[in-house]
Coordinates of C-alpha atoms in Angstrom, one line a residue:
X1 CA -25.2 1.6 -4.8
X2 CA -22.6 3.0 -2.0
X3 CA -25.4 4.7 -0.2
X4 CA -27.7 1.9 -0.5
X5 CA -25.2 -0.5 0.6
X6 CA -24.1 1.6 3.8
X7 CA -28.8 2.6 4.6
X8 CA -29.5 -0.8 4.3
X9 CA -26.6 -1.5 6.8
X10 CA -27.2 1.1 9.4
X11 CA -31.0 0.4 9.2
X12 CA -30.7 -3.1 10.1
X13 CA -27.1 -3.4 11.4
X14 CA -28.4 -4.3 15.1
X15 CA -31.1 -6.2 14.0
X16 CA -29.1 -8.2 12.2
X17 CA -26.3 -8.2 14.1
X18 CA -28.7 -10.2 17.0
X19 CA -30.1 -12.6 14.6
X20 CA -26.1 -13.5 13.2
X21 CA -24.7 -14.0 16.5
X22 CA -27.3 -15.9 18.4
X23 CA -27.2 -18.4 15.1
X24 CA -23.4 -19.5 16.0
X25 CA -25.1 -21.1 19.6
X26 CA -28.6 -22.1 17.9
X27 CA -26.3 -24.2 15.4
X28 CA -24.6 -26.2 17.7
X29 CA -28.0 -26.4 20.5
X30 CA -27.4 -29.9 20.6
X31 CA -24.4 -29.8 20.8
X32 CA -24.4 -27.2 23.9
X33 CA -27.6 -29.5 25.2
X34 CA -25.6 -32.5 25.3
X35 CA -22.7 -31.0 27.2
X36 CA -24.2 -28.7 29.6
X37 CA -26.1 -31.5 31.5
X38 CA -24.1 -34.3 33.2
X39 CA -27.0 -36.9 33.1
X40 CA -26.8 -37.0 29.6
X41 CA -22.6 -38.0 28.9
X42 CA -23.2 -40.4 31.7
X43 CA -25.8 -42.7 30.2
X44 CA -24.6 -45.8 28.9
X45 CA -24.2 -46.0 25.0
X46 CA -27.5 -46.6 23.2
X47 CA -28.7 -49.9 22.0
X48 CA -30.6 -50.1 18.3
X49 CA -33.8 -48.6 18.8
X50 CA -36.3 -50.1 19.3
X51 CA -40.0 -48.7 18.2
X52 CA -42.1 -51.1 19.8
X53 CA -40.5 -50.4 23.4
X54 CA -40.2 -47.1 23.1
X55 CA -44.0 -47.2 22.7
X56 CA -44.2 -49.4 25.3
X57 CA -42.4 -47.4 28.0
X58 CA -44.5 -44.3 26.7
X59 CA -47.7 -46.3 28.0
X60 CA -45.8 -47.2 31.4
X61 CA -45.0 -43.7 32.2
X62 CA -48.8 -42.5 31.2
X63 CA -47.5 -40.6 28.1
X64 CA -50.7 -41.6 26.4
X65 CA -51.8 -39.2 23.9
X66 CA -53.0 -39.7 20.5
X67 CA -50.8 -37.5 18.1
X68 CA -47.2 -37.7 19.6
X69 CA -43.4 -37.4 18.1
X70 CA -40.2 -39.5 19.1
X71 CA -37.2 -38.6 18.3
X72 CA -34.6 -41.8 18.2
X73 CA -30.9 -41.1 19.5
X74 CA -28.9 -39.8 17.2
X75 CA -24.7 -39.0 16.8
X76 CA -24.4 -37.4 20.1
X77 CA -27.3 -37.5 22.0
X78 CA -28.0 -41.1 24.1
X79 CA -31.6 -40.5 24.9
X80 CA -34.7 -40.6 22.9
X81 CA -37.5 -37.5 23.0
X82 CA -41.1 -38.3 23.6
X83 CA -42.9 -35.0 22.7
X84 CA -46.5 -34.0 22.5
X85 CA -47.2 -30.5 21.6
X86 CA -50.3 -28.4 22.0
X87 CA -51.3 -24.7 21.0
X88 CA -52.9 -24.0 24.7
X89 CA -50.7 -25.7 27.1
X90 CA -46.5 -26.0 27.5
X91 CA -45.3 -29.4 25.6
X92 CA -45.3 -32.9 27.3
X93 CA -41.6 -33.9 26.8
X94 CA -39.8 -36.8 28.1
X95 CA -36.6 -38.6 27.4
X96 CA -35.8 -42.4 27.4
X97 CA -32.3 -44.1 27.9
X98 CA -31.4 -45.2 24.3
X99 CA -30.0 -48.2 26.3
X100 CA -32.5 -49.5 28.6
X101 CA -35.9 -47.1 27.4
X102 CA -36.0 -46.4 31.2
X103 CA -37.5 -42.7 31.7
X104 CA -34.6 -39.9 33.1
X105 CA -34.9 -36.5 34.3
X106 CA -34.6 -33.8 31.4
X107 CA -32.1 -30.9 31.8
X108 CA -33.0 -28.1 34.0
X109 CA -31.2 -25.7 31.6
X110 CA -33.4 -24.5 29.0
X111 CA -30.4 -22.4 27.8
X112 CA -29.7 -23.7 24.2
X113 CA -33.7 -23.2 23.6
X114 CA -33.2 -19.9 24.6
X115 CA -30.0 -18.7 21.9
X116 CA -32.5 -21.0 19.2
X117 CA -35.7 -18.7 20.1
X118 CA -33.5 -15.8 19.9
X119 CA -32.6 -16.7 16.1
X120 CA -35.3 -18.0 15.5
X121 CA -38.1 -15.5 16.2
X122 CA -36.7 -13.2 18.4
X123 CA -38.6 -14.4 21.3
X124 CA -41.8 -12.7 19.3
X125 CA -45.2 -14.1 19.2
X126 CA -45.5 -16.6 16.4
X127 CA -45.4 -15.2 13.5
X128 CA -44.2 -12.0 13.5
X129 CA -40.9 -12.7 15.0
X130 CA -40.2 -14.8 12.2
X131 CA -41.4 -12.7 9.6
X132 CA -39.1 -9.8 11.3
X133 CA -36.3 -12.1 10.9
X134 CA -36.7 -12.9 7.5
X135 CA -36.8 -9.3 6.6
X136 CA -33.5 -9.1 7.8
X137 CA -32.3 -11.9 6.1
X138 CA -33.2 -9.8 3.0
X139 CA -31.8 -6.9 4.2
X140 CA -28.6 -8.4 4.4
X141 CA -29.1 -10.2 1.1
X142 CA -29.6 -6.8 -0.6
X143 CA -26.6 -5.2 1.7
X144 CA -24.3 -8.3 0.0
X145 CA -25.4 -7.9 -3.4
X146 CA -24.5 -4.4 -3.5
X147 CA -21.1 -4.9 -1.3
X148 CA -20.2 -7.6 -4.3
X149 CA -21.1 -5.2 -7.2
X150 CA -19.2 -1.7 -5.8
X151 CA -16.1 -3.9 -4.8
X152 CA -14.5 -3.7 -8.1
X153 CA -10.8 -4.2 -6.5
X154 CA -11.6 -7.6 -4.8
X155 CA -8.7 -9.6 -6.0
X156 CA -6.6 -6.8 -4.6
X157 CA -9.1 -6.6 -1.4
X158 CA -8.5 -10.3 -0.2
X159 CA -5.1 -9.5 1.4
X160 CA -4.8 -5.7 2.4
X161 CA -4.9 -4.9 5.8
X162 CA -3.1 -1.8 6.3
X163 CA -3.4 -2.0 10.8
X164 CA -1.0 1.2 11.3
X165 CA -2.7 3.5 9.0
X166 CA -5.3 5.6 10.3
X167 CA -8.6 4.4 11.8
X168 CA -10.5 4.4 8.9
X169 CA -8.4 2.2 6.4
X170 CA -8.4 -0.1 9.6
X171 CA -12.1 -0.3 9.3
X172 CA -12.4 -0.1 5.7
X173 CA -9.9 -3.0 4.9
X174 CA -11.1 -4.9 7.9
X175 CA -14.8 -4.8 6.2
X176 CA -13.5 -5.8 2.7
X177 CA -11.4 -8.8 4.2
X178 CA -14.6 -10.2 6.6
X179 CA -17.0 -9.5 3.7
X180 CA -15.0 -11.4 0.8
X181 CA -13.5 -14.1 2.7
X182 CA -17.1 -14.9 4.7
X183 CA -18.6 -14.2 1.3
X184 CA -19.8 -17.8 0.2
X185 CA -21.3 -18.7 3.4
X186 CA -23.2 -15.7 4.7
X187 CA -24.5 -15.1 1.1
X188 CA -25.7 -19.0 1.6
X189 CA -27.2 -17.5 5.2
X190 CA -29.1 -14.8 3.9
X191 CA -30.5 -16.1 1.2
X192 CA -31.9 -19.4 3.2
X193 CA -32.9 -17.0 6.0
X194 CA -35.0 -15.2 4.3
X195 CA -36.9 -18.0 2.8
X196 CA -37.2 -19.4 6.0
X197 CA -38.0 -16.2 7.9
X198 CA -40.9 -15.5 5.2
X199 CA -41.8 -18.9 4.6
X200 CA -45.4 -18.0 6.1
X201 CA -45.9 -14.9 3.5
X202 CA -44.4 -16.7 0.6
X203 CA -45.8 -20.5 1.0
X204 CA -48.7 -19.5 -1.6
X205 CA -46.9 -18.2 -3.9
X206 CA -44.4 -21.3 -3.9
X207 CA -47.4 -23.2 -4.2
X208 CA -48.4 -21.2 -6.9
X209 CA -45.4 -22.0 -8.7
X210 CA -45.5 -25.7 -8.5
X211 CA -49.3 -26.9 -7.7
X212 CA -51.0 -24.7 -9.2
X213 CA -51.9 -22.3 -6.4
X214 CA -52.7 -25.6 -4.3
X215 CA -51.5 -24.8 -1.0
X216 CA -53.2 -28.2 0.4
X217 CA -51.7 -30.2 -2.4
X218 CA -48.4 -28.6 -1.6
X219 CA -48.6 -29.0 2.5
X220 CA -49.4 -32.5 1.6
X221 CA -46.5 -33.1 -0.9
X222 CA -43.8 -31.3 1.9
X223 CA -45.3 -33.1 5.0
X224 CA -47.7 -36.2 4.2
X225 CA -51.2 -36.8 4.5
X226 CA -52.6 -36.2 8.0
X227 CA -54.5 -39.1 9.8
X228 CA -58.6 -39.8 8.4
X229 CA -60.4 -40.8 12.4
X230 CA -63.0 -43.2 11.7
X231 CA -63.6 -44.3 15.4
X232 CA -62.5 -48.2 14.4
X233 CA -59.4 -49.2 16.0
X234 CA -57.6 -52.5 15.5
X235 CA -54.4 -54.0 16.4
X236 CA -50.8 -52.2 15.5
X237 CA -49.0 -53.7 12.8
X238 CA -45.5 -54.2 13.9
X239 CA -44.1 -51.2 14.5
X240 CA -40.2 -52.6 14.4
X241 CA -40.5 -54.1 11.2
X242 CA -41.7 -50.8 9.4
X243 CA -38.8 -49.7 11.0
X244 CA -36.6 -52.2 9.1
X245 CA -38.4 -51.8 5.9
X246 CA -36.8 -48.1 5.5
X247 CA -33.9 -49.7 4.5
X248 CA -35.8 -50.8 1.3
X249 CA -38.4 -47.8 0.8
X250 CA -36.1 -45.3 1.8
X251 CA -32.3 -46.4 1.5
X252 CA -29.2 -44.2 2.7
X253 CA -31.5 -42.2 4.4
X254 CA -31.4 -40.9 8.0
X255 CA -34.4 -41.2 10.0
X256 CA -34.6 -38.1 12.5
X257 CA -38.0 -38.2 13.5
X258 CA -41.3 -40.2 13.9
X259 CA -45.1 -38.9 13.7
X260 CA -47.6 -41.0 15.5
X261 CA -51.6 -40.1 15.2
X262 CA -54.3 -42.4 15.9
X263 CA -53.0 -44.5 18.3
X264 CA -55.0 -45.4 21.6
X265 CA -54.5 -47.4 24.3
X266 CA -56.8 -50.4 25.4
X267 CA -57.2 -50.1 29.5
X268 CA -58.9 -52.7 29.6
X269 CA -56.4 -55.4 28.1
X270 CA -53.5 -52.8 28.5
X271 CA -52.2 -53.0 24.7
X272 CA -51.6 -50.9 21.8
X273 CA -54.6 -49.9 19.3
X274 CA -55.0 -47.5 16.2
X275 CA -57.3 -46.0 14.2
X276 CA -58.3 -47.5 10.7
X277 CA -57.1 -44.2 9.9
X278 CA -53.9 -44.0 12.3
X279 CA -51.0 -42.9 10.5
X280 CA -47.1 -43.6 11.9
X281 CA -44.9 -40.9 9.6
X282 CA -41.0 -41.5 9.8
X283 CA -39.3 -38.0 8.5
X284 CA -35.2 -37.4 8.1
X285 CA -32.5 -36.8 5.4
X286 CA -31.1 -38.1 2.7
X287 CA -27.3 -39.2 3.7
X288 CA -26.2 -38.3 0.3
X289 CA -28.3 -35.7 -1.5
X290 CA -28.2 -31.7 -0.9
X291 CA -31.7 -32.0 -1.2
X292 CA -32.2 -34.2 1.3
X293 CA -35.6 -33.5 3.1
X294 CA -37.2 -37.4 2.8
X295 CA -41.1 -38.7 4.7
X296 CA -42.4 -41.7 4.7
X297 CA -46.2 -42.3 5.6
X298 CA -47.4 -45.7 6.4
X299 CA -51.0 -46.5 7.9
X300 CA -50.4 -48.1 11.7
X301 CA -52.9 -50.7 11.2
X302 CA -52.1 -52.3 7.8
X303 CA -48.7 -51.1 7.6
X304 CA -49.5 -49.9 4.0
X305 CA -47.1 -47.5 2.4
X306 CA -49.6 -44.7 1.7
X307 CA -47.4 -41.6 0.8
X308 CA -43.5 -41.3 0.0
X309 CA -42.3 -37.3 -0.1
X310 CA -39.2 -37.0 -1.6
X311 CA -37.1 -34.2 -3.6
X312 CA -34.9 -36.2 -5.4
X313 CA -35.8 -36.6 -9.0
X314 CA -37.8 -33.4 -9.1
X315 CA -37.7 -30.3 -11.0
X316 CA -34.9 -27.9 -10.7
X317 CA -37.6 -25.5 -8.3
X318 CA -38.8 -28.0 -6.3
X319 CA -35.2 -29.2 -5.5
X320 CA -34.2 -25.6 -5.0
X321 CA -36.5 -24.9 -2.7
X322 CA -35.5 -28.9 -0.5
X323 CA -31.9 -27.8 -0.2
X324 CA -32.7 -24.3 1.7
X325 CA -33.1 -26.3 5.1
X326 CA -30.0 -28.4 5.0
X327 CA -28.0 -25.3 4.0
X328 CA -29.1 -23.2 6.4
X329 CA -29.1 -25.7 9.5
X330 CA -25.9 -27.8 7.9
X331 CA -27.7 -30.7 7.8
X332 CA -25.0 -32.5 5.8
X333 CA -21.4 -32.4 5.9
X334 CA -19.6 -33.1 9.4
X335 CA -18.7 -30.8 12.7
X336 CA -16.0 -29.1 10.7
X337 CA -18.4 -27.5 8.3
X338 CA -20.6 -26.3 11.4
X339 CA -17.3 -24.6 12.3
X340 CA -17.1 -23.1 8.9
X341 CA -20.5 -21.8 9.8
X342 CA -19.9 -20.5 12.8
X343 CA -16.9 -18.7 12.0
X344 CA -18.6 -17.4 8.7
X345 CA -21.4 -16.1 11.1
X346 CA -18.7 -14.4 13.3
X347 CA -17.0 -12.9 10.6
X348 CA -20.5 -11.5 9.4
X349 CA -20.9 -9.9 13.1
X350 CA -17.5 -8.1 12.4
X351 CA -18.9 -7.3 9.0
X352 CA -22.0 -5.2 10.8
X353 CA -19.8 -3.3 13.3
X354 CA -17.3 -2.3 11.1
X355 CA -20.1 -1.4 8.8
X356 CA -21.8 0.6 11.7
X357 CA -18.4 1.7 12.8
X358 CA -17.3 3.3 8.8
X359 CA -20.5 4.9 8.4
X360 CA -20.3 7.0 11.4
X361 CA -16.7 7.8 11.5
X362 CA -17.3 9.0 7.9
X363 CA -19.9 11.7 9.5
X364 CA -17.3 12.7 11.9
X365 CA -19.3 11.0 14.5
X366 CA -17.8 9.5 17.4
X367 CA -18.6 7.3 20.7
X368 CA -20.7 10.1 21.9
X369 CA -23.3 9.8 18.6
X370 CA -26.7 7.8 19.9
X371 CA -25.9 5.3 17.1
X372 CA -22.6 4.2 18.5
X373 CA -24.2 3.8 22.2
X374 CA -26.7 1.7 21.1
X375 CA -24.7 -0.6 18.8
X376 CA -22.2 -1.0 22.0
X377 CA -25.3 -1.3 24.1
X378 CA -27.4 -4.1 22.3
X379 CA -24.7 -5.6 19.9
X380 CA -21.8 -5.6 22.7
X381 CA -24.2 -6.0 25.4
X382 CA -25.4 -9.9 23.4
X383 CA -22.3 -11.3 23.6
X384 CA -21.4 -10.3 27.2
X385 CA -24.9 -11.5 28.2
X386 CA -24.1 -14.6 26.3
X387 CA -21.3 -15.7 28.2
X388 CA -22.1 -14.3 31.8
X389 CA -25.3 -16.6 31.0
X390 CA -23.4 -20.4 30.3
X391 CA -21.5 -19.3 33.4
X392 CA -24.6 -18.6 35.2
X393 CA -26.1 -21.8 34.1
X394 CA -23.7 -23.6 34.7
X395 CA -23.3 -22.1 38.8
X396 CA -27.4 -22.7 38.7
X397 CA -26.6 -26.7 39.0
X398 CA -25.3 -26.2 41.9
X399 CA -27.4 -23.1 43.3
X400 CA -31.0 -23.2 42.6
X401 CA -33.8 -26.2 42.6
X402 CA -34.4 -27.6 39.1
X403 CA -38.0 -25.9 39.0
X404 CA -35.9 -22.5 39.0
X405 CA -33.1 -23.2 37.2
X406 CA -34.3 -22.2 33.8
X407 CA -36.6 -19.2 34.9
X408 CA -33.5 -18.0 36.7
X409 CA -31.4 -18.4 33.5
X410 CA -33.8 -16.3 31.2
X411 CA -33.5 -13.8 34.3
X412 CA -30.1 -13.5 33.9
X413 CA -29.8 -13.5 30.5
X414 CA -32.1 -10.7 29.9
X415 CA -31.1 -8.4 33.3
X416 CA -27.2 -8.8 32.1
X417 CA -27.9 -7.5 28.5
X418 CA -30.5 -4.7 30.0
X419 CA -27.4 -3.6 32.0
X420 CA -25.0 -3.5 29.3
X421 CA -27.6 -1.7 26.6
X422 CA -28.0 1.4 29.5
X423 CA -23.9 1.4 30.3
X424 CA -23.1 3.0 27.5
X425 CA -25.3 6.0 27.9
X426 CA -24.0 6.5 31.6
X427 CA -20.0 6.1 30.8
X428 CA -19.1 8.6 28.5
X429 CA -16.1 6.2 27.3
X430 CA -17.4 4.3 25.0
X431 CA -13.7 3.0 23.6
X432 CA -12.7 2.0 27.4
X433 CA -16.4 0.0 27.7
X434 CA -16.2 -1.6 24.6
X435 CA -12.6 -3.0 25.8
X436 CA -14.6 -3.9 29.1
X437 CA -16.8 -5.7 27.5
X438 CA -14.7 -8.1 25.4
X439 CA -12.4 -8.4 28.9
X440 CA -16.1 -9.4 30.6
X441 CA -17.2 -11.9 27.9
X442 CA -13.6 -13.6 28.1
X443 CA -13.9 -13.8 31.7
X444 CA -17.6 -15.5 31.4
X445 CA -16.0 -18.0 29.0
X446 CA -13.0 -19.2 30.8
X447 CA -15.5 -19.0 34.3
X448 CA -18.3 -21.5 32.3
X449 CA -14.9 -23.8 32.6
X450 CA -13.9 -23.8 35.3
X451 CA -17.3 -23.8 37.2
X452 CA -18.0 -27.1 35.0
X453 CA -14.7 -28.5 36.4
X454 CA -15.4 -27.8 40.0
X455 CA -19.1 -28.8 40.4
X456 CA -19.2 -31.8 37.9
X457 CA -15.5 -32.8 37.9
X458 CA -15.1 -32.1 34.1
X459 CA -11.7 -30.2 33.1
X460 CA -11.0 -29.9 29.9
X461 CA -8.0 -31.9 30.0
X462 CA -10.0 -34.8 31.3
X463 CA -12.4 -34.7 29.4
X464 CA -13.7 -36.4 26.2
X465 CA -16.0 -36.7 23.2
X466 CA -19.0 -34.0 22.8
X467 CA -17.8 -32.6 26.0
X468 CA -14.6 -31.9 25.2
X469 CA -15.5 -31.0 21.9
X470 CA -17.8 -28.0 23.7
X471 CA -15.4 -27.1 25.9
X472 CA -12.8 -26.5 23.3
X473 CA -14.8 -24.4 21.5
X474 CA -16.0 -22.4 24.7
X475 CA -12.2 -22.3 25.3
X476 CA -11.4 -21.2 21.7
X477 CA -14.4 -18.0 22.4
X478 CA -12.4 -16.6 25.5
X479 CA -9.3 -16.8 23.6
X480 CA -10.5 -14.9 20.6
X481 CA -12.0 -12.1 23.1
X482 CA -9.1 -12.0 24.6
X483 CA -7.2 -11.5 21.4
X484 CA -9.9 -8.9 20.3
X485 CA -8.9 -6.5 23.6
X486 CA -5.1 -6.7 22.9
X487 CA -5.4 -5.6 19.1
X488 CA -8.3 -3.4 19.2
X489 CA -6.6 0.1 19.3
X490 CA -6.9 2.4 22.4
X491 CA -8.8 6.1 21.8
X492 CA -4.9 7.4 22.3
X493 CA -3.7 5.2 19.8
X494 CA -6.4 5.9 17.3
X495 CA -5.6 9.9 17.7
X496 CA -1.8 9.3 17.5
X497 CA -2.6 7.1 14.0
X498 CA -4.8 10.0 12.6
X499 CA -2.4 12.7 13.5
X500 CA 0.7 10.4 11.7
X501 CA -1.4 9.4 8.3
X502 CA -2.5 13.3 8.2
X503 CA -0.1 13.8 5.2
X504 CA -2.0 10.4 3.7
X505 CA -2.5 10.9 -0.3
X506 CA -5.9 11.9 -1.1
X507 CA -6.3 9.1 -3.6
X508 CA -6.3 6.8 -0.7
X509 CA -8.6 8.3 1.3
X510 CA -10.5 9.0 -1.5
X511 CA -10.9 4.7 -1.8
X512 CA -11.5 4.6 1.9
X513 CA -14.5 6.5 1.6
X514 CA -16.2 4.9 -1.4
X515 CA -15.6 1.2 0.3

């Protein structure tokens, strides 16, 4: 079990590494959207939505397509999302003031799409990034369950930290504390990761397990019926009043998004039409269930109630299965539990370098070993990249067109971490980079605020809401990396510690090496 848990780790410590931290920015992505464009904090608070004009002012601007989604305005965002996707061609997106459904310039910054894709699927093509991901979901599952089973000192475990011992009991204690105390919530992560990351490869075999091998059956319990085109169109029924009976067919529930298919528009008397088979689909969560994952189907021209999907009530497997979703993208709770998250996800970062860092020093391996450069290069060289790239962004508002702004983004992003992945094999110092690099990321942090402040007028201290909210936490990051450079030990000090704990009992080395 030691030597599995320590393979699995150094197999797919980078790997995993990547896919941990770029989930701290992919959970908060609208968070990050909201604040990183001024347009969107300066649009006047949102109005109840309105279906029926928001269809309307998707005919005005010629957003006339047939199978669409709109996304209302939710807790922090003011705008509403018209989006029509397509396999061949980029999406069609468009946002609407929540206020006064008038059409708005989206975001240059495609930056929080960018940390999502990164978690997500890598920036693969579809679907082997995901399925690459998902592996090391269970990679990491398998690397827990076999840190929980050799730790047979936990309670002991949860408060040692012995920081002027040598080296390795630093490492080693530092491991056991981020592994136990991040326990709950990156088992929680892994687990859901990997059902997500795989769902492609293990969809028939859920289906299997609860329709009878039906996948069909099973797509069209999960995600509703799909619209029947007969070629007849009549009149919409009232949009705004199916939106007003989901307080009856689907109480407490919050509706997050809204599947239209079928509808046409008439030139030639300029209104609305559907189908006979049209279809308007209302999806979202349930405010007060774990497994929350709730559709409504209705058909556009009737207004008929023609398919409800809902966990609640079912079997222990199916309701399993409804909670992995909200668990892994915190789709319940409040902000404070993101945090949770997010700090749970940093913690399990630490966990894979220390990891990483153990294992080698075990083999008497030091800064110079392959391994170490390229776990500085990639795992060091993502968060650096991370922060030069909101500072970047930011500096691209007032730098670059906003046709260029996101191309020049992904440039950055990907020449700053190309840089710091081939540093380490140039500088022979890996200690000194590594101290570098934390120094670098703080610096990229506290420059995101104050480029903010001078182009848009934002400080911190006058701001408010989401924005401050961001900023805070952007503040909190530099903070932390500036902690992380004061306490990390020098190369001197680590000699001078291994020279002093040299008459160390063996016993307690002996510990050491089996953590």
């Amino acid at each position: 079990l030691y030597s599995s848990h320590a393979w699995i780790g150094i197999i797919s410590g980078i790997l995993l590494f990547i896919v941990t931290f770029s989930g701290i920015p992919a959970l908060f992505d609208h968070e990050i959207e909201f604040w990183q464009y001024p347009a969107y904090s300066e649009l006047d608070e949102k109005k109840p939505f309105d279906l029926e004009q928001s269809l309307q002012t998707a005919k005005a601007i010629d957003f006339t397509y047939d199978n669409f989604f709109i996304q209302p305005a939710g807790e922090i965002n003011k705008h509403i999302t018209l989006a029509y996707f397509t396999q061949d061609k980029e999406p069609d997106i468009r946002y609407l003031s929540a206020n006064n459904y008038q059409e708005f310039p989206s975001s240059p910054s495609e930056i929080s799409h960018l940390f999502s894709h990164l978690h997500t699927d890598l920036h693969l093509p579809n679907p082997w990034g995901r399925y690459l991901v998902g592996l090391s979901g269970m990679a990491m599952l398998l690397a827990i369950i076999a840190g929980i089973i050799i730790h047979v000192k936990w309670r002991k475990e949860f408060v040692m930290l012995r920081p002027k011992r040598s080296w390795r009991l630093l490492l080693t204690d530092q491991h056991k504390l981020l592994g136990l105390w991040s326990l709950p919530f990156t088992f929680i992560l892994a687990f859901t990761g990997t059902i997500l990351g795989l769902l492609g490869l293990i969809s028939p075999i859920l289906a299997l397990a609860a329709f009878n091998g039906d996948v069909e059956k099973a797509t069209v319990a999960v995600l509703g019926p799909t619209a029947e085109v007969t070629g007849e169109y009549t009149p919409v029924y009232p949009l705004n009043e199916l939106w007003h009976r989901l307080e009856i067919d689907a109480p407490d529930t919050s509706m997050e998004l809204i599947q239209i298919s079928g509808l046409k528009l008439l030139t030639t008397k300029g209104t609305l039409a559907t189908d006979r088979g049209g279809i308007i689909k209302f999806s979202g969560y349930h405010k007060n269930k774990l497994s929350n994952l709730e559709s409504i189907t209705y058909n556009l021209s009737t207004g008929e109630k023609i398919h409800q999907g809902s966990f609640i009530g079912k079997g222990p497997f199916q309701r399993v299965f409804a909670t992995v979703t909200p668990l892994h993208y915190v789709l319940f709770g409040d902000v404070w539990l993101k945090v949770c998250y997010a700090l749970s996800a940093l913690a399990g970062c630490g966990l894979i370098l220390t990891g990483n860092m153990l294992w080698l020093h075990r083999r008497g391996h030091g800064m110079a070993h392959w391994l170490s450069k390229l776990t500085l290069g990639i795992c060091g060289g993502l968060v650096v990249s991370t922060s030069l790239t909101l500072a970047l962004s930011q500096a691209l508002y007032g730098l670059a067109s906003p046709e260029e702004h996101h191309h020049l983004e992904e440039l950055g992003f990907w020449g700053f971490w190309l840089l710091t992945i081939v540093l380490p094999f140039i500088f022979k110092d890996g200690f000194s980079l590594s101290h570098y690099f934390l120094r670098i990321t703080a610096a990229g942090f506290v420059a995101t605020l104050v480029i903010d402040g001078f182009l848009h007028g934002r400080w911190i201290w006058m701001s408010e809401g989401w924005v401050f909210n961001v900023q805070t936490g952007i503040l909190f990051s530099a903070l932390l990396f500036i902690y992380l450079d004061w306490k990390m030990p020098k190369q001197a000090t680590i000699r001078k510690a291994a020279e002093s704990s040299s008459n160390v009992d063996d016993s307690e080395f002996d510990n050491a090496q089996a953590s």
